[in-house]
Short mmCIF file of C-alpha atoms in Angstrom, two decimals:
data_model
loop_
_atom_site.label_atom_id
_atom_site.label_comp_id
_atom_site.label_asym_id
_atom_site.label_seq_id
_atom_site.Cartn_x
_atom_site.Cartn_y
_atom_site.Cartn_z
CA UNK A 1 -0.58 -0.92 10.26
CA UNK A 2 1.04 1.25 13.17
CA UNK A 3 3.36 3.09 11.61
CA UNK A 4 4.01 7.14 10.74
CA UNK A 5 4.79 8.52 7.72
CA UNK A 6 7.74 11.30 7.16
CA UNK A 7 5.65 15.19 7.58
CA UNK A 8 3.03 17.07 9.74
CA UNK A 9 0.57 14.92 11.42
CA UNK A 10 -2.20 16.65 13.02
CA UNK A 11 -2.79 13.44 15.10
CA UNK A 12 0.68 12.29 16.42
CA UNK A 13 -1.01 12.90 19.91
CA UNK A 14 -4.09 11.25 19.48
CA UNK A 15 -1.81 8.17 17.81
CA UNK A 16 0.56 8.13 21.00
CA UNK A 17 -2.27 7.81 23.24
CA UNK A 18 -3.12 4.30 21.46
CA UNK A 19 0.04 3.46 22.44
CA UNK A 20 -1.32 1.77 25.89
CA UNK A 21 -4.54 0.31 24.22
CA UNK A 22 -2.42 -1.67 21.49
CA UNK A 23 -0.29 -2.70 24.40
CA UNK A 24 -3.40 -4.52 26.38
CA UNK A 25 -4.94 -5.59 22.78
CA UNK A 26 -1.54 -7.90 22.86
CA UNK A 27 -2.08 -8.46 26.24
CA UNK A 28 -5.51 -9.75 25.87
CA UNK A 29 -5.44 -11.53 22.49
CA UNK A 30 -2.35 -14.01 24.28
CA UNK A 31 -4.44 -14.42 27.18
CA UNK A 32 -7.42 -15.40 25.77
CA UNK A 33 -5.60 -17.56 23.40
CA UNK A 34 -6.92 -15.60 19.90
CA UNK A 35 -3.05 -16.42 18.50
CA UNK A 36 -3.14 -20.60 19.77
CA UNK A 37 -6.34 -20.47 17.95
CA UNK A 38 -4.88 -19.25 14.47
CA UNK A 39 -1.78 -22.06 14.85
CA UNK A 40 -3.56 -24.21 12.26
CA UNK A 41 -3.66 -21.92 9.54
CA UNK A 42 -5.68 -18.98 7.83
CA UNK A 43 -9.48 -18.89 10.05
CA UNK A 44 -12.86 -17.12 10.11
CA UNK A 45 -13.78 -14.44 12.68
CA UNK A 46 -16.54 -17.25 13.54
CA UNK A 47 -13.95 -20.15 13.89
CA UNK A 48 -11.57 -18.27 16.04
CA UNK A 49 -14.66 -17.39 18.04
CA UNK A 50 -15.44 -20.31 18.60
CA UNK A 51 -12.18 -21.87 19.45
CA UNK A 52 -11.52 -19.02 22.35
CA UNK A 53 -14.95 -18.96 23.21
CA UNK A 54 -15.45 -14.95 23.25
CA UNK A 55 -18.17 -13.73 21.10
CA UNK A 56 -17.41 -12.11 17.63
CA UNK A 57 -17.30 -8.97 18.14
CA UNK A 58 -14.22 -8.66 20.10
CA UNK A 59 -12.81 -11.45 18.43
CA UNK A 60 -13.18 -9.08 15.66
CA UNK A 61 -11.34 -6.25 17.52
CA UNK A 62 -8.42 -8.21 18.58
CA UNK A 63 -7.96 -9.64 15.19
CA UNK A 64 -7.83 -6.19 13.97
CA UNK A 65 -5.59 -4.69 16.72
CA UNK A 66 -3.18 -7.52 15.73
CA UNK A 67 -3.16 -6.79 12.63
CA UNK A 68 -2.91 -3.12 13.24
CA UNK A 69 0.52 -4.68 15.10
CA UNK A 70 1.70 -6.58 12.00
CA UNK A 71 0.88 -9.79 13.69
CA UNK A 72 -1.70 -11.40 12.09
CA UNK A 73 -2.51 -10.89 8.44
CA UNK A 74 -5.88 -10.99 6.74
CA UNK A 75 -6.65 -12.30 2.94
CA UNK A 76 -10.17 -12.89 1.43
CA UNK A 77 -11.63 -13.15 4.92
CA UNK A 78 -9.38 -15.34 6.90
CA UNK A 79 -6.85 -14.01 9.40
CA UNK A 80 -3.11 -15.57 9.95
CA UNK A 81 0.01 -15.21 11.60
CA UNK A 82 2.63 -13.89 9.61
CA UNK A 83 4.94 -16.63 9.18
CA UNK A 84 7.94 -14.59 10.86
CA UNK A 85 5.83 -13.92 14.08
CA UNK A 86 4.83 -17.68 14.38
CA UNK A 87 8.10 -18.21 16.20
CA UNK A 88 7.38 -14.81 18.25
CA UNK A 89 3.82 -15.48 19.42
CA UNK A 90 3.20 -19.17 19.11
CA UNK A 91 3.90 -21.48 21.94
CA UNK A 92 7.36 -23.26 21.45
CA UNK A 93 8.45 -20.92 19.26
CA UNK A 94 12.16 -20.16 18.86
CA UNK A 95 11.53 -16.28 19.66
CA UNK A 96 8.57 -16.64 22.27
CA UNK A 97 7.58 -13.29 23.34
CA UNK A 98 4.94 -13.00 26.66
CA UNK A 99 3.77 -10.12 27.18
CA UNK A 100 3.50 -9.41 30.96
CA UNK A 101 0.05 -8.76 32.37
CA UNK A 102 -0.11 -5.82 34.70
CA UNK A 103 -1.80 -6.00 38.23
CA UNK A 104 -5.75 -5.53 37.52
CA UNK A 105 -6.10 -3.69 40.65
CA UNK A 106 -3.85 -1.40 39.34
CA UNK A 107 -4.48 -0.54 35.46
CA UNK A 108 -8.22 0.46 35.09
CA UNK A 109 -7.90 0.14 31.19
CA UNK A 110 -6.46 -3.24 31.07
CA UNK A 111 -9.34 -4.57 33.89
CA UNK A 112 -11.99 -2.88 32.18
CA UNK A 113 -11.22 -3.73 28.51
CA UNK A 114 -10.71 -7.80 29.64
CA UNK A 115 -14.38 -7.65 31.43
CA UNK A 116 -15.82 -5.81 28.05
CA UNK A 117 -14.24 -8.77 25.85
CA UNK A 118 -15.18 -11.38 27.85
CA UNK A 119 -18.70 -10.08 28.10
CA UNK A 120 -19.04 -8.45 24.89
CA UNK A 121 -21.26 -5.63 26.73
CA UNK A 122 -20.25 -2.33 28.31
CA UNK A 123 -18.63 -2.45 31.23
CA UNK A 124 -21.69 -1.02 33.98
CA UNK A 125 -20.12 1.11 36.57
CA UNK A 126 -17.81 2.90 33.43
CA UNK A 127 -20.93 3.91 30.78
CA UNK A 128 -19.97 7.17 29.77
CA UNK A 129 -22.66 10.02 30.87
CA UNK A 130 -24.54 10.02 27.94
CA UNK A 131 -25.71 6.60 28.38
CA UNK A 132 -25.75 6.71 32.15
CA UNK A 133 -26.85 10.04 32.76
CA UNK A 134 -28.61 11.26 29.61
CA UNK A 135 -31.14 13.47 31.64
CA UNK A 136 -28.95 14.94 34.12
CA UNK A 137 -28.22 18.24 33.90
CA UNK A 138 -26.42 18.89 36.77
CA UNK A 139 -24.31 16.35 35.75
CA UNK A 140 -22.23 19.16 34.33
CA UNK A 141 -18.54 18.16 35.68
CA UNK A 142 -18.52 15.31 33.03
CA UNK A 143 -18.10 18.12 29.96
CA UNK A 144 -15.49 19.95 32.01
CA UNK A 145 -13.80 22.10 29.25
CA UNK A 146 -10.83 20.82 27.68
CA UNK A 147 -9.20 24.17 25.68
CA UNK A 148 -7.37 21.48 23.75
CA UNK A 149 -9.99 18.94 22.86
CA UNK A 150 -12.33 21.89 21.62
CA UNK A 151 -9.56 22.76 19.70
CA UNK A 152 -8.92 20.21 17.48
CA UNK A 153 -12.40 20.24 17.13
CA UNK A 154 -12.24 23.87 15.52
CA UNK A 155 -9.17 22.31 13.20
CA UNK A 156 -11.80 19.35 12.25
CA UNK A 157 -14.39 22.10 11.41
CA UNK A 158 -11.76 23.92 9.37
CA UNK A 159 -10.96 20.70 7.33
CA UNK A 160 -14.30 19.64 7.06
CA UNK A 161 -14.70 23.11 5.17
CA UNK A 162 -12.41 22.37 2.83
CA UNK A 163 -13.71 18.77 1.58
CA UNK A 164 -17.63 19.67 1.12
CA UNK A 165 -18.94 22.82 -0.82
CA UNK A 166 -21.18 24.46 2.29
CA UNK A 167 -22.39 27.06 -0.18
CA UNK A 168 -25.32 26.50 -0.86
CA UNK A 169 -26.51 25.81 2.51
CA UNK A 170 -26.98 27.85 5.69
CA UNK A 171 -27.89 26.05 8.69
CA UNK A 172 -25.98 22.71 10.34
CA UNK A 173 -26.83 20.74 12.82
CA UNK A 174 -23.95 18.90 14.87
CA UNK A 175 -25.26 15.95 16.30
CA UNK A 176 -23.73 15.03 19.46
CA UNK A 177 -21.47 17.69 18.91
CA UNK A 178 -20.40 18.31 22.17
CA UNK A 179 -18.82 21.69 23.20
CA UNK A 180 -19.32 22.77 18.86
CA UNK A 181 -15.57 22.76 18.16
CA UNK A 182 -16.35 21.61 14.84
CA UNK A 183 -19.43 24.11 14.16
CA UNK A 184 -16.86 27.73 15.35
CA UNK A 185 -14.22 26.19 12.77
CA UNK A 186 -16.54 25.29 9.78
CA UNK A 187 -18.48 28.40 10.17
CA UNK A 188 -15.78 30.42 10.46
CA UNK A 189 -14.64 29.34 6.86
CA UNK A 190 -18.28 29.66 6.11
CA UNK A 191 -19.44 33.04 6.80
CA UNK A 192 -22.93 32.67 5.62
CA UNK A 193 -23.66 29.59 7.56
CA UNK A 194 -25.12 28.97 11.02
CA UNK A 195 -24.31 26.06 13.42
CA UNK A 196 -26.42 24.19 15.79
CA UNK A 197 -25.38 22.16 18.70
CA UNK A 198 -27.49 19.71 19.57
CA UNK A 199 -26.48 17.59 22.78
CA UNK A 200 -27.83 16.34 26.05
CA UNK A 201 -28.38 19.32 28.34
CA UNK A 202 -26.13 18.34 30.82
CA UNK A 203 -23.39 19.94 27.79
CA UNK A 204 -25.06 23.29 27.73
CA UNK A 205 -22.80 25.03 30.04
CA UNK A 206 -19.44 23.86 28.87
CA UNK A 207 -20.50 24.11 25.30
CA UNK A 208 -21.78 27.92 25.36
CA UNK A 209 -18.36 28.63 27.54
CA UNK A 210 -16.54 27.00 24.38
CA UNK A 211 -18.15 28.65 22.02
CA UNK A 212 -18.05 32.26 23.63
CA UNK A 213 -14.39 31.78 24.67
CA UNK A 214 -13.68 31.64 20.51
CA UNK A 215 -15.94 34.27 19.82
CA UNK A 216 -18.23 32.69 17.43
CA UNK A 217 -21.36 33.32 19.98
CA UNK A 218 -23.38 34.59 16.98
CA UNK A 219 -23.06 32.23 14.52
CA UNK A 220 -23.10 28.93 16.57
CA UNK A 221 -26.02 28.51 19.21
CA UNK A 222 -26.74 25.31 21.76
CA UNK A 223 -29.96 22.77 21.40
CA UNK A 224 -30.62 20.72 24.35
CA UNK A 225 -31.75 17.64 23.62
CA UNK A 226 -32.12 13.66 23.08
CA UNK A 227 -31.42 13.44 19.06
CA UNK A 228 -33.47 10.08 19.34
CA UNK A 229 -36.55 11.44 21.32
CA UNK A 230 -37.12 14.75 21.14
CA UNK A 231 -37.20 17.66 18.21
CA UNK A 232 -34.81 18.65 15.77
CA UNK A 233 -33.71 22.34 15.74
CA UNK A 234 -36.15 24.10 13.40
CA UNK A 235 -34.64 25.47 9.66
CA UNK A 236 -31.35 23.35 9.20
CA UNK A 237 -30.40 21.94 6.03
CA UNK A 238 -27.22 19.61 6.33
CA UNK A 239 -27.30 17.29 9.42
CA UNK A 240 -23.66 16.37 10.75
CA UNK A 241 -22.62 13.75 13.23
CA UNK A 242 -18.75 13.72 14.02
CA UNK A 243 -17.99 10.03 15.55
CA UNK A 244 -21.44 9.43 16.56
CA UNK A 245 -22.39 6.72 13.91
CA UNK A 246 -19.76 4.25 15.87
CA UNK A 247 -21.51 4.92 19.45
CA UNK A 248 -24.09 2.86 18.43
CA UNK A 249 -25.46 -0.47 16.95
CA UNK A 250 -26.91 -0.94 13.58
CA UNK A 251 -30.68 -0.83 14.67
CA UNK A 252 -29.96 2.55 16.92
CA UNK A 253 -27.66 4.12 14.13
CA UNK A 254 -31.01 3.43 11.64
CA UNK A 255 -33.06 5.27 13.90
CA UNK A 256 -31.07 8.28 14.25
CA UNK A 257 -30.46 8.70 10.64
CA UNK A 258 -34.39 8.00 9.66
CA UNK A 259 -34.81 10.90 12.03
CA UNK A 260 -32.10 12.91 10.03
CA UNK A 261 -33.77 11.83 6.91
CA UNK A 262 -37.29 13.30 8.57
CA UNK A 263 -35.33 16.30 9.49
CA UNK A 264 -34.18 17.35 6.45
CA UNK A 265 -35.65 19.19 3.05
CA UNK A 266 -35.38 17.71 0.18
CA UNK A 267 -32.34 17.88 -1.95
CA UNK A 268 -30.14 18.15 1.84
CA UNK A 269 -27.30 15.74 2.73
CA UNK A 270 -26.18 14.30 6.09
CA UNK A 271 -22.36 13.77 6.76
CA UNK A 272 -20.90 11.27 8.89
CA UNK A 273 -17.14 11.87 10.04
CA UNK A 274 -15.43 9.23 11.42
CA UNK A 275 -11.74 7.12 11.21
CA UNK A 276 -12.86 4.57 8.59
CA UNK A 277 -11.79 0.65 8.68
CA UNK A 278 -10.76 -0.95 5.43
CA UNK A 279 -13.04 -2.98 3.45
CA UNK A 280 -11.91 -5.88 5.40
CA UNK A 281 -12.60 -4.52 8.27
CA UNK A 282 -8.74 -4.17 9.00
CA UNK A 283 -7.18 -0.54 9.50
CA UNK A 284 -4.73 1.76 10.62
CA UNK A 285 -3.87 2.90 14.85
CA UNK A 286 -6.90 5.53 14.52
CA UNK A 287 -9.31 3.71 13.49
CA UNK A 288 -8.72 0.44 15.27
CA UNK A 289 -7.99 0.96 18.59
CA UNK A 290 -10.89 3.33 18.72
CA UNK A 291 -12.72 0.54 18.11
CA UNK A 292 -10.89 -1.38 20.88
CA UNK A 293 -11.95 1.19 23.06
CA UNK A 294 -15.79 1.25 22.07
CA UNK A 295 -16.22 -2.07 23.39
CA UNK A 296 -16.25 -1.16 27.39
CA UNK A 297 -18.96 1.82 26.74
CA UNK A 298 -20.71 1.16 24.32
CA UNK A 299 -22.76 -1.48 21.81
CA UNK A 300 -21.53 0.39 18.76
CA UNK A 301 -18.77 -0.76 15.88
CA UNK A 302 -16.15 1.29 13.98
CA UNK A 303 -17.83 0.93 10.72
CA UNK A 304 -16.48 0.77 6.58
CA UNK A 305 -17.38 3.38 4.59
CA UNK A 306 -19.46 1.08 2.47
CA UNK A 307 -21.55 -0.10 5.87
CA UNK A 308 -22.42 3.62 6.88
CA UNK A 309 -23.24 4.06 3.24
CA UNK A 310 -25.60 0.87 3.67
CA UNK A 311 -27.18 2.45 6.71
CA UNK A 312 -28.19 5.90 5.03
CA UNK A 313 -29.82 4.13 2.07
CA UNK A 314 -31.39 1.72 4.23
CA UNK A 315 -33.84 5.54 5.57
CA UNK A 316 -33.65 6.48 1.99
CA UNK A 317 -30.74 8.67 1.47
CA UNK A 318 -29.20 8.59 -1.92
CA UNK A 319 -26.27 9.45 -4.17
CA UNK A 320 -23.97 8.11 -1.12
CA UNK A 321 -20.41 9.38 -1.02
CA UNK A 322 -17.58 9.22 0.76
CA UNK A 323 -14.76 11.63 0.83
CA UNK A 324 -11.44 12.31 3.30
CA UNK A 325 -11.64 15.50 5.14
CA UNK A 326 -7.55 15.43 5.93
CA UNK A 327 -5.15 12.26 6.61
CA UNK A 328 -7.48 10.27 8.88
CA UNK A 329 -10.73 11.07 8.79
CA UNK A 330 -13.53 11.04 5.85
CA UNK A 331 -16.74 11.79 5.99
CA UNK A 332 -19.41 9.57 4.11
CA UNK A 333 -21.89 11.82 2.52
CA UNK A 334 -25.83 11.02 1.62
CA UNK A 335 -28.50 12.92 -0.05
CA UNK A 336 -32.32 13.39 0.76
CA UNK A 337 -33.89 13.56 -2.86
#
């Protein structure tokens, strides 16, 4: 549900900038008639589907987002309205609230995000650059450094610290990870260990910036690379991807952690940090409307614990685990035995 709890947040930010992307998940969900098609009672994902016409997957999104808006509720698989918001969201009812749609020539998000759910496929001309542009390197303005957003990357590293025992290990490699936030904070904690960034080339000059600026120069380097074509770093030992898993679709998410499995010794894990859905796939603001926004870049799916877990053992990791690393986010932990 979207709501905040008395206490430090780390992610009050983050939260308020869902604040527009819950807004257009009402939006779309009344235009595309996901709450008309829940007036009969308690439905299926495929059954509301099917009565709006839009594919699952964002049928699946919206359903959440409402949800996530204390709209709809969901029990053993079927999604409602709560009874209260019937008369709120329904046509004819006594407290009919329409949301007002803004001008699509004028809000990107909301055009975007209504192509991407009626199309169920990333929006073209708005791929991010490592799908549109994985081989340029000049392509360097993309990764402009953000002080801030490498910094609560360096928080997430000094979490992460705290909720896995990095002893015995002395080499990581962040997939993905972008300008290594997460690699100065963890090995900072971690004195012993060395970090690996391994990312398209196109980050290499924001990323060494980033990790000079904070001084850790010596004990976090930069690997340019494709993570699904080309070499891992030689001599690492735990294998790290920090919301990479829900980039991608099941097949591609396989494939990159068969290549983790290849990658590492035996008796190695791999860690997968990311804003974890419910069981049901329901969840709260973090993890849902970053799921809402996946769907105009990419193919991927904000996963359950228990599906990333299903992934990892599907390439042969075992003794799967899953963990929180702070308020939000967990990591889901497997082992190469």
């Amino acid at each position: 549900m979207l709501r905040y709890a008395p206490g430090p947040d780390p992610y009050f930010a983050y939260k308020l900038h869902h604040v527009d992307r819950a807004r257009t998940a009402w939006v779309l969900a009344e235009e595309f008639g996901v709450f008309e098609a829940l007036r009969q009672g308690p439905s299926t994902i495929p059954e509301v589907s099917q009565r709006t016409g839009l594919q699952e997957r964002p049928v699946a999104v919206l359903l959440a987002a409402s949800a996530c808006l204390g709209i709809v509720g969901l029990e053993q698989g079927r999604h409602f309205i709560h009874p209260v918001m019937r008369d709120m969201v329904l046509e004819g009812g006594r407290a009919r609230l329409r949301p007002r749609p803004p001008d699509p020539e004028k809000d990107w998000w909301y055009r975007t995000m209504k192509q991407a759910i009626q199309t169920n496929a990333p929006v073209p001309e708005e791929l991010p650059p490592w799908v549109a542009h994985p081989d340029d390197e000049a392509n360097v303005d993309v990764t402009a450094f953000a002080p801030e957003r490498h910094g609560w990357r360096v928080l997430w590293g000094e979490a992460l610290a705290t909720a896995f025992d990095f002893g015995p290990f002395h080499r990581v490699v962040d997939l993905g990870g972008a300008t290594g936030g997460v690699l100065v904070g963890l090995t900072g904690k971690w004195s012993h260990l060395q970090g690996v960034v391994f990312d398209l080339p196109y980050s290499r000059k924001t990323a060494e910036a980033a990790i000079a600026q904070s001084g850790a120069a010596e004990r976090v380097r930069f690997h340019a690379g494709d993570f699904f074509r080309d070499p891992f770093p030689e001599g690492i030992d735990v294998c790290f991807l920090s919301h990479v898993i829900h980039d991608w679709d099941d097949e591609h998410c396989r494939q990159l952690l068969a290549r983790c499995y290849q990658a590492l010794p035996a008796g190695c894990p791999v860690l997968a940090q990311e804003f974890l859905l419910n069981a049901d796939k329901s969840g709260d603001v973090l993890g849902v409307y970053q799921w809402f926004g996946l769907l105009y870049g990419t193919m991927g799916d904000q996963r359950t614990a228990a599906e990333i877990q299903d992934l990892m053992a599907g390439v042969g990791f075992r003794e799967l685990d899953c963990r929180p690393i702070d308020s939000d986010q967990s990591i889901v932990i497997g082992w190469k035995r």
